[in-house]
XYZ file of C-alpha atoms in Angstrom:
581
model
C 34.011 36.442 56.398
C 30.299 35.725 57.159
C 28.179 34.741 53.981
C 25.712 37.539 55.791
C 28.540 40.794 55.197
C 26.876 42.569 52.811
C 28.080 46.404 51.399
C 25.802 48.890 52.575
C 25.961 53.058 54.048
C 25.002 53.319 57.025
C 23.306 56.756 59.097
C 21.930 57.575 62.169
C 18.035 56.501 62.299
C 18.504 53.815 59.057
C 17.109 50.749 61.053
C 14.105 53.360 62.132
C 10.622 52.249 59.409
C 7.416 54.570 59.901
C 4.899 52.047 59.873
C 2.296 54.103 57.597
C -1.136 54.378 57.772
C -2.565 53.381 54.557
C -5.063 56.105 54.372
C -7.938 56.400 51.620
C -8.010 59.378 48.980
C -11.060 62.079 49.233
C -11.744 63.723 45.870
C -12.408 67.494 45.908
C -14.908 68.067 42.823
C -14.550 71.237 42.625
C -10.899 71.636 41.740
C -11.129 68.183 39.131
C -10.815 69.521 35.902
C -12.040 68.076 32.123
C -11.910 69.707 28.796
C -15.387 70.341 27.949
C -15.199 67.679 24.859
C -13.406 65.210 23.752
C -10.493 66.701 21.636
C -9.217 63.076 20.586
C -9.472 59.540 20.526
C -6.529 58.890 22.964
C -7.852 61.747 25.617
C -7.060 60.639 28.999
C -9.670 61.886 32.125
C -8.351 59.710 35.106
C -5.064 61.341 35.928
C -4.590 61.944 39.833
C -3.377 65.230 40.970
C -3.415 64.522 45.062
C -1.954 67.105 47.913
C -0.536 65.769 50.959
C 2.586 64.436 52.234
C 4.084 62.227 49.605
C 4.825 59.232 51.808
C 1.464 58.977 52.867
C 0.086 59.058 48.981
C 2.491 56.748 47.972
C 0.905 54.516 50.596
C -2.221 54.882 49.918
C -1.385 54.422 46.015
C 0.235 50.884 47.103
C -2.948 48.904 47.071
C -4.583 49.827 43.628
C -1.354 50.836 41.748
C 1.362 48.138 42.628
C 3.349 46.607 39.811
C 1.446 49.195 37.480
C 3.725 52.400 36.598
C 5.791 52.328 33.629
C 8.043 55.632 35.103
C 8.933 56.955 37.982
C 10.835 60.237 37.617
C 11.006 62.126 41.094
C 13.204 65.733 41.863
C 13.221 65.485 45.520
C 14.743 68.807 47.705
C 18.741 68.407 47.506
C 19.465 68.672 51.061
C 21.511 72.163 51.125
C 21.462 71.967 55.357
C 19.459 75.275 54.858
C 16.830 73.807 56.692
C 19.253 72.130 59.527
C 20.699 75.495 60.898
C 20.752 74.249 64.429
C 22.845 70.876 63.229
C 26.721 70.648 62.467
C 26.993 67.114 62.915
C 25.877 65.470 59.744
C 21.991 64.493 61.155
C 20.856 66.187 58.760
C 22.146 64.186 56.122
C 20.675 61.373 58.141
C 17.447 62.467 58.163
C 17.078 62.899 54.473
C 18.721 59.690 53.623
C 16.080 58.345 55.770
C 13.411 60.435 53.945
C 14.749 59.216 50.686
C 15.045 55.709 51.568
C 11.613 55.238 53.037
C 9.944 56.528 50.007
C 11.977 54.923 47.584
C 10.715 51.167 48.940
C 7.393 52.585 48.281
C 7.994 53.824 44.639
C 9.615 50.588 43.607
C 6.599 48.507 44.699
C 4.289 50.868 42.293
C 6.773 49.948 39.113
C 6.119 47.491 36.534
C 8.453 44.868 36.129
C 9.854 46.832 32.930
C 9.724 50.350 34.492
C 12.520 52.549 34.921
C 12.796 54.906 37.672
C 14.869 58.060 37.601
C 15.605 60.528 40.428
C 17.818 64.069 40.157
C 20.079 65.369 42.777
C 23.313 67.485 42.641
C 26.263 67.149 44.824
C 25.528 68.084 48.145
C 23.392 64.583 48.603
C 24.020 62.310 44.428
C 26.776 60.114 45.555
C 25.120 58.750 49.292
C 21.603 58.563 46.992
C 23.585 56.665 44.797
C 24.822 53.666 47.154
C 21.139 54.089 48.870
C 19.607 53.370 45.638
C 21.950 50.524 45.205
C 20.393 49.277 47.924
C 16.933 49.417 47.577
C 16.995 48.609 43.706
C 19.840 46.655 43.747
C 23.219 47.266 41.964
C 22.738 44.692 38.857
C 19.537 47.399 38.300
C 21.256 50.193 37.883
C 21.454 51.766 34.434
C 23.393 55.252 34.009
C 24.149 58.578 35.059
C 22.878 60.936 33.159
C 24.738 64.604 33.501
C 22.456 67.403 32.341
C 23.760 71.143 31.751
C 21.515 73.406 33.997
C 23.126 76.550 32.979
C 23.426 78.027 29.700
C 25.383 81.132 30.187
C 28.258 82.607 32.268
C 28.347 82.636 36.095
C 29.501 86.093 37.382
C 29.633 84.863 40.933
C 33.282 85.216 42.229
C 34.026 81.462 42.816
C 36.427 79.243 41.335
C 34.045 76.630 39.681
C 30.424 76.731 38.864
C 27.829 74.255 39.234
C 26.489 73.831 35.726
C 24.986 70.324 36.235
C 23.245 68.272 37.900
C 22.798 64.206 37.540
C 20.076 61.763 36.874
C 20.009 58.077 38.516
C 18.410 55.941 35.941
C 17.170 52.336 37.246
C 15.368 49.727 36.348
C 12.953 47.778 38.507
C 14.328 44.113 36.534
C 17.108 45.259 34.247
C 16.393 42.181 32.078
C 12.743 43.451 31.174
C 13.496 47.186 30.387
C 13.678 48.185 27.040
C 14.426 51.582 26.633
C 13.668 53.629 22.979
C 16.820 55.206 21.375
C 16.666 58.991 19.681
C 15.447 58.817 16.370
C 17.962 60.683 14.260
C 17.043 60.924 10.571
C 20.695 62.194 9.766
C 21.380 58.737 9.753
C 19.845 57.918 6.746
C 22.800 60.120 5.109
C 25.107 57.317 5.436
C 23.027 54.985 3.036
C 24.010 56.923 -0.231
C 21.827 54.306 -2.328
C 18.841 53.702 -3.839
C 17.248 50.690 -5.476
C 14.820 50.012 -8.055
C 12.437 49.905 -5.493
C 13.399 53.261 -3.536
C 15.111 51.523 -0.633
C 17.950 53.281 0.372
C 21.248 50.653 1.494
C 25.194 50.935 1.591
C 27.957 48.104 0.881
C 30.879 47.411 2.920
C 33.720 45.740 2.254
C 33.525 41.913 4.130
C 37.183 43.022 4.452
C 38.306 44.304 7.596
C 40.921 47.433 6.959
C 42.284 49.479 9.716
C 43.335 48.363 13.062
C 43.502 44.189 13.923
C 42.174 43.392 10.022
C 45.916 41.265 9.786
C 45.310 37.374 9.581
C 47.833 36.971 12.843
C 45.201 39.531 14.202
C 42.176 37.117 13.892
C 42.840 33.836 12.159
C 39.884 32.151 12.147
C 38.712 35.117 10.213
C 41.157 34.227 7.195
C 39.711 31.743 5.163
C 38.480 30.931 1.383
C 34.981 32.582 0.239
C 33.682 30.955 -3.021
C 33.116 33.553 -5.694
C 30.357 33.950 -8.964
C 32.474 32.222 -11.392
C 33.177 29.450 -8.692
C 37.085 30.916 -7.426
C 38.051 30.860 -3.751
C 39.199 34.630 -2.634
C 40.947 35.522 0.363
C 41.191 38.314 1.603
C 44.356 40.447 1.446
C 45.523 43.943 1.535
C 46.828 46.294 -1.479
C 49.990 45.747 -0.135
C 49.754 41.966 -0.188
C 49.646 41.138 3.795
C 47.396 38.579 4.324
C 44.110 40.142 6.091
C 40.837 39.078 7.617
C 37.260 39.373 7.109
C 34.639 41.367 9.068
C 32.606 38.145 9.764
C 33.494 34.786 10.517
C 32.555 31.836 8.653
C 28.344 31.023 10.198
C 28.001 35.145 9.825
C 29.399 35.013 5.730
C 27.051 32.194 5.531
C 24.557 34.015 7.175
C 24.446 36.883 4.720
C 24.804 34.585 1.552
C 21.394 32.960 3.093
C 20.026 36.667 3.710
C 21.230 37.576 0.462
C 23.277 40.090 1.945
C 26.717 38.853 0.011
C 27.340 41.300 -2.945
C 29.824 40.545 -5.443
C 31.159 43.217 -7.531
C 33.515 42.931 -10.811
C 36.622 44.967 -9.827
C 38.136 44.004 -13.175
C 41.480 45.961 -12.466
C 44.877 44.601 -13.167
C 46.821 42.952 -10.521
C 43.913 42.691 -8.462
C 41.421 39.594 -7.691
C 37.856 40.202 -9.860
C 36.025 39.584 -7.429
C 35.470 41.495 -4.106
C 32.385 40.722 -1.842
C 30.520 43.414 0.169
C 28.131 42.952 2.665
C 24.373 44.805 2.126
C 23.365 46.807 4.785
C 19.712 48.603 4.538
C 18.503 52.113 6.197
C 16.443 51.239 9.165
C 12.506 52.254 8.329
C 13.069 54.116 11.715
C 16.416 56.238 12.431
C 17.578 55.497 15.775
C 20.669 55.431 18.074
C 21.549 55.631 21.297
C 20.775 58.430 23.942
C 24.262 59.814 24.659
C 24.785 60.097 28.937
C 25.807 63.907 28.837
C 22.458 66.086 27.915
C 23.346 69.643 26.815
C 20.266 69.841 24.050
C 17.050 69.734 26.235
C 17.247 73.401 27.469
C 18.133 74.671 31.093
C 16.377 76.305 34.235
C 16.644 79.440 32.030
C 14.145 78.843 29.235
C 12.098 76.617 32.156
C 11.931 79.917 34.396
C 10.801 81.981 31.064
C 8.182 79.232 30.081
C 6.877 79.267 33.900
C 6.579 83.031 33.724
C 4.385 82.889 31.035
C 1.820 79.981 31.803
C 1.845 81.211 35.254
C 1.905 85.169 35.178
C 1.492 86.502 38.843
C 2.810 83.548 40.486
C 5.780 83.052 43.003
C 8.747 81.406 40.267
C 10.829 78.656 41.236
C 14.194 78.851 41.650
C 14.888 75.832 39.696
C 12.352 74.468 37.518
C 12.991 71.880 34.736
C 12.189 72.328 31.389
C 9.618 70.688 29.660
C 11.894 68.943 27.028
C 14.345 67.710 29.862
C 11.234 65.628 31.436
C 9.754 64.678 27.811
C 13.426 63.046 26.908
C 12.912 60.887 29.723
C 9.454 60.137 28.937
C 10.284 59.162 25.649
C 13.419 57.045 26.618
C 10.924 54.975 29.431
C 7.454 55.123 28.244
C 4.868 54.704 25.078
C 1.333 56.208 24.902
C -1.323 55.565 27.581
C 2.064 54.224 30.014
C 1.220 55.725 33.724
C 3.709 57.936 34.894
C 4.438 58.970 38.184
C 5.741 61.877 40.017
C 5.586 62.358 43.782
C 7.834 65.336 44.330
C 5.442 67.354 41.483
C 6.454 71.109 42.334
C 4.762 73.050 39.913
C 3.494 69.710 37.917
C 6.174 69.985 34.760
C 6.205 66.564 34.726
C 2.072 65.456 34.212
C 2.066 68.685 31.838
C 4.540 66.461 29.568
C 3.160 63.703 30.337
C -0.519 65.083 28.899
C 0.924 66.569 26.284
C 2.782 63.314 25.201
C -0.970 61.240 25.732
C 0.332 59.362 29.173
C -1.429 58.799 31.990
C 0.363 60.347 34.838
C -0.093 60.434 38.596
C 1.539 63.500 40.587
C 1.608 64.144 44.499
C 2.143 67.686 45.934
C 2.565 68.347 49.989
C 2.505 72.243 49.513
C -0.248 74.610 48.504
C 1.799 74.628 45.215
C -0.880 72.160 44.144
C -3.477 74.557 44.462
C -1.524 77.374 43.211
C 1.078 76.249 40.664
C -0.372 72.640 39.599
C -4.062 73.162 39.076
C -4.143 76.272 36.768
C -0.676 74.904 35.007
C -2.853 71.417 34.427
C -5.827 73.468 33.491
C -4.195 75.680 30.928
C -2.345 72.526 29.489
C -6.346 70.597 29.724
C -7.888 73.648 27.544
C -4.906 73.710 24.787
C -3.318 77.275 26.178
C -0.423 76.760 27.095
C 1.977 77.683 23.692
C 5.659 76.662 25.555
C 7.620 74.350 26.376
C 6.528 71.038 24.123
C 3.154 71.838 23.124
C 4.017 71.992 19.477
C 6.883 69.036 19.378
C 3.851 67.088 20.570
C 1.074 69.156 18.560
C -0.978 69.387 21.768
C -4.303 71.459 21.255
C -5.594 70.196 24.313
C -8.191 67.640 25.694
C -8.385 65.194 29.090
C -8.201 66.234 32.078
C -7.811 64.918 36.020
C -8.968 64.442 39.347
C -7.663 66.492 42.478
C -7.564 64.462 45.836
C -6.416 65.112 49.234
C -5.356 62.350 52.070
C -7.964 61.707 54.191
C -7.169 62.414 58.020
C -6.009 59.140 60.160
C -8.679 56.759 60.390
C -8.465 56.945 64.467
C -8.212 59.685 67.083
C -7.811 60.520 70.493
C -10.972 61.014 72.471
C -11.081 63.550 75.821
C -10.300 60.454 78.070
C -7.181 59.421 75.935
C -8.501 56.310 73.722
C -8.154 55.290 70.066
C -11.567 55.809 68.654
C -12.765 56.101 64.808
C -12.133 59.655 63.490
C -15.523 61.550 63.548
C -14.957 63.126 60.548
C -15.434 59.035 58.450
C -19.035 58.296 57.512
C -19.699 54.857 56.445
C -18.798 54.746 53.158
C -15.501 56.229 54.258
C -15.280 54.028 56.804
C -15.867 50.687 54.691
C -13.128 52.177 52.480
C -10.438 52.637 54.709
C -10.901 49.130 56.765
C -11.116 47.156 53.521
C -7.285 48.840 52.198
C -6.249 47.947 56.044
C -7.366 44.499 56.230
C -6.745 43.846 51.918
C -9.776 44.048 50.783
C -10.548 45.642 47.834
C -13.475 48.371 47.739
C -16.178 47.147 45.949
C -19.384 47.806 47.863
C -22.618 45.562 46.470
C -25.862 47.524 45.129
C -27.400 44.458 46.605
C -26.140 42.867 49.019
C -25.725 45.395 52.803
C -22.676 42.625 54.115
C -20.466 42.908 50.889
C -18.212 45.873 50.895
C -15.226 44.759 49.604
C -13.210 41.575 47.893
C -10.171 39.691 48.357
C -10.776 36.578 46.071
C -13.575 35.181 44.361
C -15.088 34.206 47.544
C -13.817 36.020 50.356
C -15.208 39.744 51.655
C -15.559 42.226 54.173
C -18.356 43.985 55.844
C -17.479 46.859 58.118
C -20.357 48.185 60.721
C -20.306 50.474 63.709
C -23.000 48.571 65.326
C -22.981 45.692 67.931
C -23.499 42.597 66.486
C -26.071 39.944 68.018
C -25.915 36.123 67.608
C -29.305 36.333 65.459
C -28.021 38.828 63.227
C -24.797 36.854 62.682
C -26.952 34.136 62.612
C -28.733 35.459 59.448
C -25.529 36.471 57.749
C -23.443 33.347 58.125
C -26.893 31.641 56.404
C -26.530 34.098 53.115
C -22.626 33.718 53.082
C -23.153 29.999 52.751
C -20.484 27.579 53.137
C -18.349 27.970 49.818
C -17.717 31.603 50.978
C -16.040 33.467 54.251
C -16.256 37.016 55.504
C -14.656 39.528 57.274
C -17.060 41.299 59.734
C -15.211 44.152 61.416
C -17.553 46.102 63.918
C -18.004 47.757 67.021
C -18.957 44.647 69.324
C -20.677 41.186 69.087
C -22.780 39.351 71.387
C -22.325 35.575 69.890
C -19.549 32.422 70.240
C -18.387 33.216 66.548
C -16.967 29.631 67.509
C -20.253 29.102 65.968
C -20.050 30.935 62.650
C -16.949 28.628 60.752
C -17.955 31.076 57.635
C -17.851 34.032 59.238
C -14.229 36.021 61.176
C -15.013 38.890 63.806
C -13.132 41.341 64.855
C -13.535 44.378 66.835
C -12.873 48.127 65.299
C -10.678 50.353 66.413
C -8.848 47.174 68.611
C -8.437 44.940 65.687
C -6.300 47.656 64.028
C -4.860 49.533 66.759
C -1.178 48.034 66.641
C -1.167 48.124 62.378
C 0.344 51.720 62.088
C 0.996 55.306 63.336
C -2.169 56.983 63.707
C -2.837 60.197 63.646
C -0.119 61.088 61.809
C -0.149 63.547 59.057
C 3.327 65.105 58.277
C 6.239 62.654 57.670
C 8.110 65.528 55.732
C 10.736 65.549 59.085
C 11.256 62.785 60.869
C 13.171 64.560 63.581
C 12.468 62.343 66.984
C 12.927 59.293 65.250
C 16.121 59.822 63.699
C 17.154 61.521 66.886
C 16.510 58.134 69.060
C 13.303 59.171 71.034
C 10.715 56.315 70.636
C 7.216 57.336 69.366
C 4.099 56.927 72.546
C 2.696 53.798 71.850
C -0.541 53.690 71.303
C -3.187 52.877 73.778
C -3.384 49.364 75.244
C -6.295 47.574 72.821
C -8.533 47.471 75.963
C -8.645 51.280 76.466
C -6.940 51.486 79.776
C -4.064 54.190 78.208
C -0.770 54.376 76.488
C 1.701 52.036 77.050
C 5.117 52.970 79.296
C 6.651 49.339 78.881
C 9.709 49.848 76.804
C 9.652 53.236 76.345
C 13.464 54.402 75.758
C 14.835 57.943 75.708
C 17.288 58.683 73.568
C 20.664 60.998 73.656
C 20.506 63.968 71.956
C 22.986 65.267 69.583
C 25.357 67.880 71.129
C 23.506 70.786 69.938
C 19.683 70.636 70.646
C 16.982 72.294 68.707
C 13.040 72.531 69.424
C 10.982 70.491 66.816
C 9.254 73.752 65.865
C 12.329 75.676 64.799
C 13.357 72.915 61.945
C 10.996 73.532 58.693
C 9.858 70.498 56.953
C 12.360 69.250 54.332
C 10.286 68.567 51.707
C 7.855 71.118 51.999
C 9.945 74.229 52.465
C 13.609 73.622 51.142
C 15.110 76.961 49.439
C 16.891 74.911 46.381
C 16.592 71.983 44.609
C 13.698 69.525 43.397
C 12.201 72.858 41.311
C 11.955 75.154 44.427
């Protein structure tokens, strides 16, 4: 077998990759929100709230937020085929593994090596997600399944079995870096029945092992002499006589001599040795243990639908929302205070309401006008300390923060009357410098001071972006104030100069330099239909203007039954059930 065989699931339209557009984010002022005052110390003003297709954010996130989010938890649509009507053939669990798959490569990137990422789904779609994500993450990264119990009561419907849960992929982006917090339980504390002098609570055990394999046959190298207060060997044995074992071996009983963990204790009956050792075990200062896999105690879509009712009154309900302490178990699993968290399928924004109650910074995208009408006044409520449900008093939030509300940006480039690329109309120059300095790497950073420095890459290398036509004296002049220890980008409309004679200085020519980076124009990548269907995208213009491209271009077949673009709703904006629609 080749070395190259590798286990993988395979669809129609997998090898198909949207190259995005990395487009910039536009803030809308109006609907940023900020508690009048500071409530606390740890208040929190830069969360990001952005509408648009989630794809397209996550791109545009890439740049600044790479490598920088603690936890990912996303509750994508679960693929029902309501929106596929005119398909019986299984594309339409093509299309949204493909949907799935090209977003999850972008959420990775944005972890921190010690972030987890978690994603629900139910059964129509959990099990292919599962081998998908085993793909992108990798299997070694793969935590749990977590099963939690959607439904608290009794289904009247007249079917055989009900579907009362629904499961939770947990990942990590390097399972050797995350460290994930375990419940704290104080019932555990119970179990250390004593107190010392000091206050300390603690419990002895028997360095004797009883019960099942505590025979010396069981574990010999466990049977051996242990040198007692008055100086006697004792080994252990049984009431009955049988020779036993210890609970340690030998380097762990002289471990807890050294620790001064060995207790001896003066049985003093007949028959018996005087001396039995214990081993000293002390409470913890802080309760914990282990998150079971099977959640049944963080409420269901029943108390979430109440809880939505009331912080929203008048608004459309979801038909699945998830309950505030389902998302803040997770949060408190994954994440400390000030952690970002991240959400891109955000609904009606449960998850940056927890994660503002619980002080961390969060980061939720929204391609519906459920971030105007669900998210804002949810976040707003949750900003000015009125919203009374869901964890507001586990966490005792009164309020404080806030965040800023973005929206994508349209594609850099359009189509003018006679059919070429051109820059957008809509960018000014500020906008403009922006968007080619996250195209070309640069980061934005526009100088005060200096009109040529708009953006970085290093210490000494920048951009400057211009509309005009360059001339050889104007380069002439900038090459001079760029000096020799530095380089720059110039990206403009045209030049009139040999930059052969500029070694400082690399020109290039906007829209051509860009043209063949991405898709442009591009706005909805919620259904990918002609992709996945086998129809090549048009190709862009050729860079010198003279028209699209026919060299290459391939039709596809169609499947069997054919349906107009227009009569499939987009999957992730519209889908009847699952995510919290």
């Amino acid at each position: 077998m080749s070395g190259k065989t590798k286990l993988e699931l395979t669809w129609i339209g997998k090898e198909n990759r949207p190259r995005l557009e990395p487009r910039i984010l536009l803030e809308d002022p109006e609907l940023s929100y900020s508690a009048k005052h500071a409530v606390g110390q740890g208040d929190i003003f830069d969360n990001i709230l952005i509408q648009g297709d989630n794809l397209l954010a996550l791109k545009a996130l890439e740049q600044d937020f790479a490598g920088k989010v603690k936890c990912i938890y996303i509750d994508p649509p679960y693929n029902t085929g309501s929106a596929f009507e005119h398909y019986d053939d299984g594309i339409e669990h093509s299309i949204w593994l493909s949907l799935m798959r090209d977003r999850l490569v972008l959420l990775k990137a944005l972890l921190r090596p010690d972030g987890a990422f978690l994603v629900q789904a139910d059964d129509n779609e959990a099990h292919y997600l599962k081998v998908v994500l085993d793909e992108v993450f990798g299997r070694p990264n793969f935590i749990c399944t977590v099963i939690w119990q959607k439904v608290d009561s009794p289904n009247d419907n007249k079917v055989p079995i009900t579907p009362d849960h629904e499961f939770i992929f947990l990942y990590a982006k390097e399972a050797s870096q995350l460290r994930l917090k375990q419940k704290v339980d104080p019932s555990i504390l119970a179990a250390f029945g004593q107190v010392d002098e000091d206050g300390h609570r603690f419990r002895d055990r028997l360095l004797k092992k009883n019960g099942k394999s505590s025979l010396r046959e069981d574990r010999p190298s466990m049977y051996f002499p242990v040198t007692a207060p008055d100086g006697s060997q004792i080994l252990p044995v049984h009431d009955d006589g049988r020779e036993a074992c210890w609970a340690l071996g030998k380097q762990g009983v002289l471990d807890a001599i050294a620790a001064d963990r060995l207790v001896w204790k003066d049985r003093g009956s007949p028959g018996a040795p005087k001396w039995v050792p214990y081993t000293r075990e002390w409470a913890p200062e802080v309760p914990v243990r282990p998150y079971p896999t099977i959640w049944t105690d963080v409420h269901t879509s029943r108390q979430a639908k109440a809880h939505q009712k009331d912080v929203l009154p008048g608004v459309s309900m979801f038909a699945t929302p998830k309950p505030e302490l389902l998302i803040s178990r997770i949060l408190e699993m994954t994440t400390s205070p000030g952690d970002l968290v991240l959400d891109s399928f955000a609904g009606s924004g449960t998850t940056a309401a927890v994660a503002h109650k619980m002080g961390r910074r969060w980061i939720s995208v929204e391609l519906g006008e459920h971030a105007r009408t669900h998210c804002i006044p949810r976040l707003q409520k949750v900003v000015d300390g009125e919203d009374p449900g869901g964890v507001t008093s586990q966490y005792e939030w009164t309020g404080g923060g806030g965040f800023r509300f973005y929206h994508l940006a349209p594609s850099l480039l359009e189509v003018d009357k006679w059919g070429n690329w051109v820059i957008n109309k809509t960018y000014n120059k500020e906008m403009l410098s922006e968007a080619m300095c996250k195209l070309q790497g640069f980061r934005y950073a526009p100088s005060p001071s200096v009109f040529w420095q708009h953006g970085q890459s290093s210490e000494q290398d920048y951009i400057y972006v211009t509309t005009q036509t360059l001339t050889h004296e104007q380069l002439e002049v900038i090459a001079s104030e760029v000096g020799p220890d530095r380089t720059l980008l110039i990206c403009c409309a045209a030049f009139r100069a040999n930059h052969d004679n500029f070694p400082n200085l690399t020109i290039t020519k906007i829209p051509a330099a860009v043209l063949v980076r991405c898709e442009w124009g591009k706005d909805d990548y919620s259904l990918n239909v002609r992709n996945v269907m086998g129809e090549e995208p048009e190709p862009p213009p050729d860079p010198d203007g003279s028209g699209p491209s026919t060299a290459g271009k391939v039709k596809g077949n169609r499947t069997k039954k054919t349906a107009k673009v227009q009569d499939l709703m987009p999957l992730f904006a519209a889908m009847s059930k699952g995510g919290e629609e």
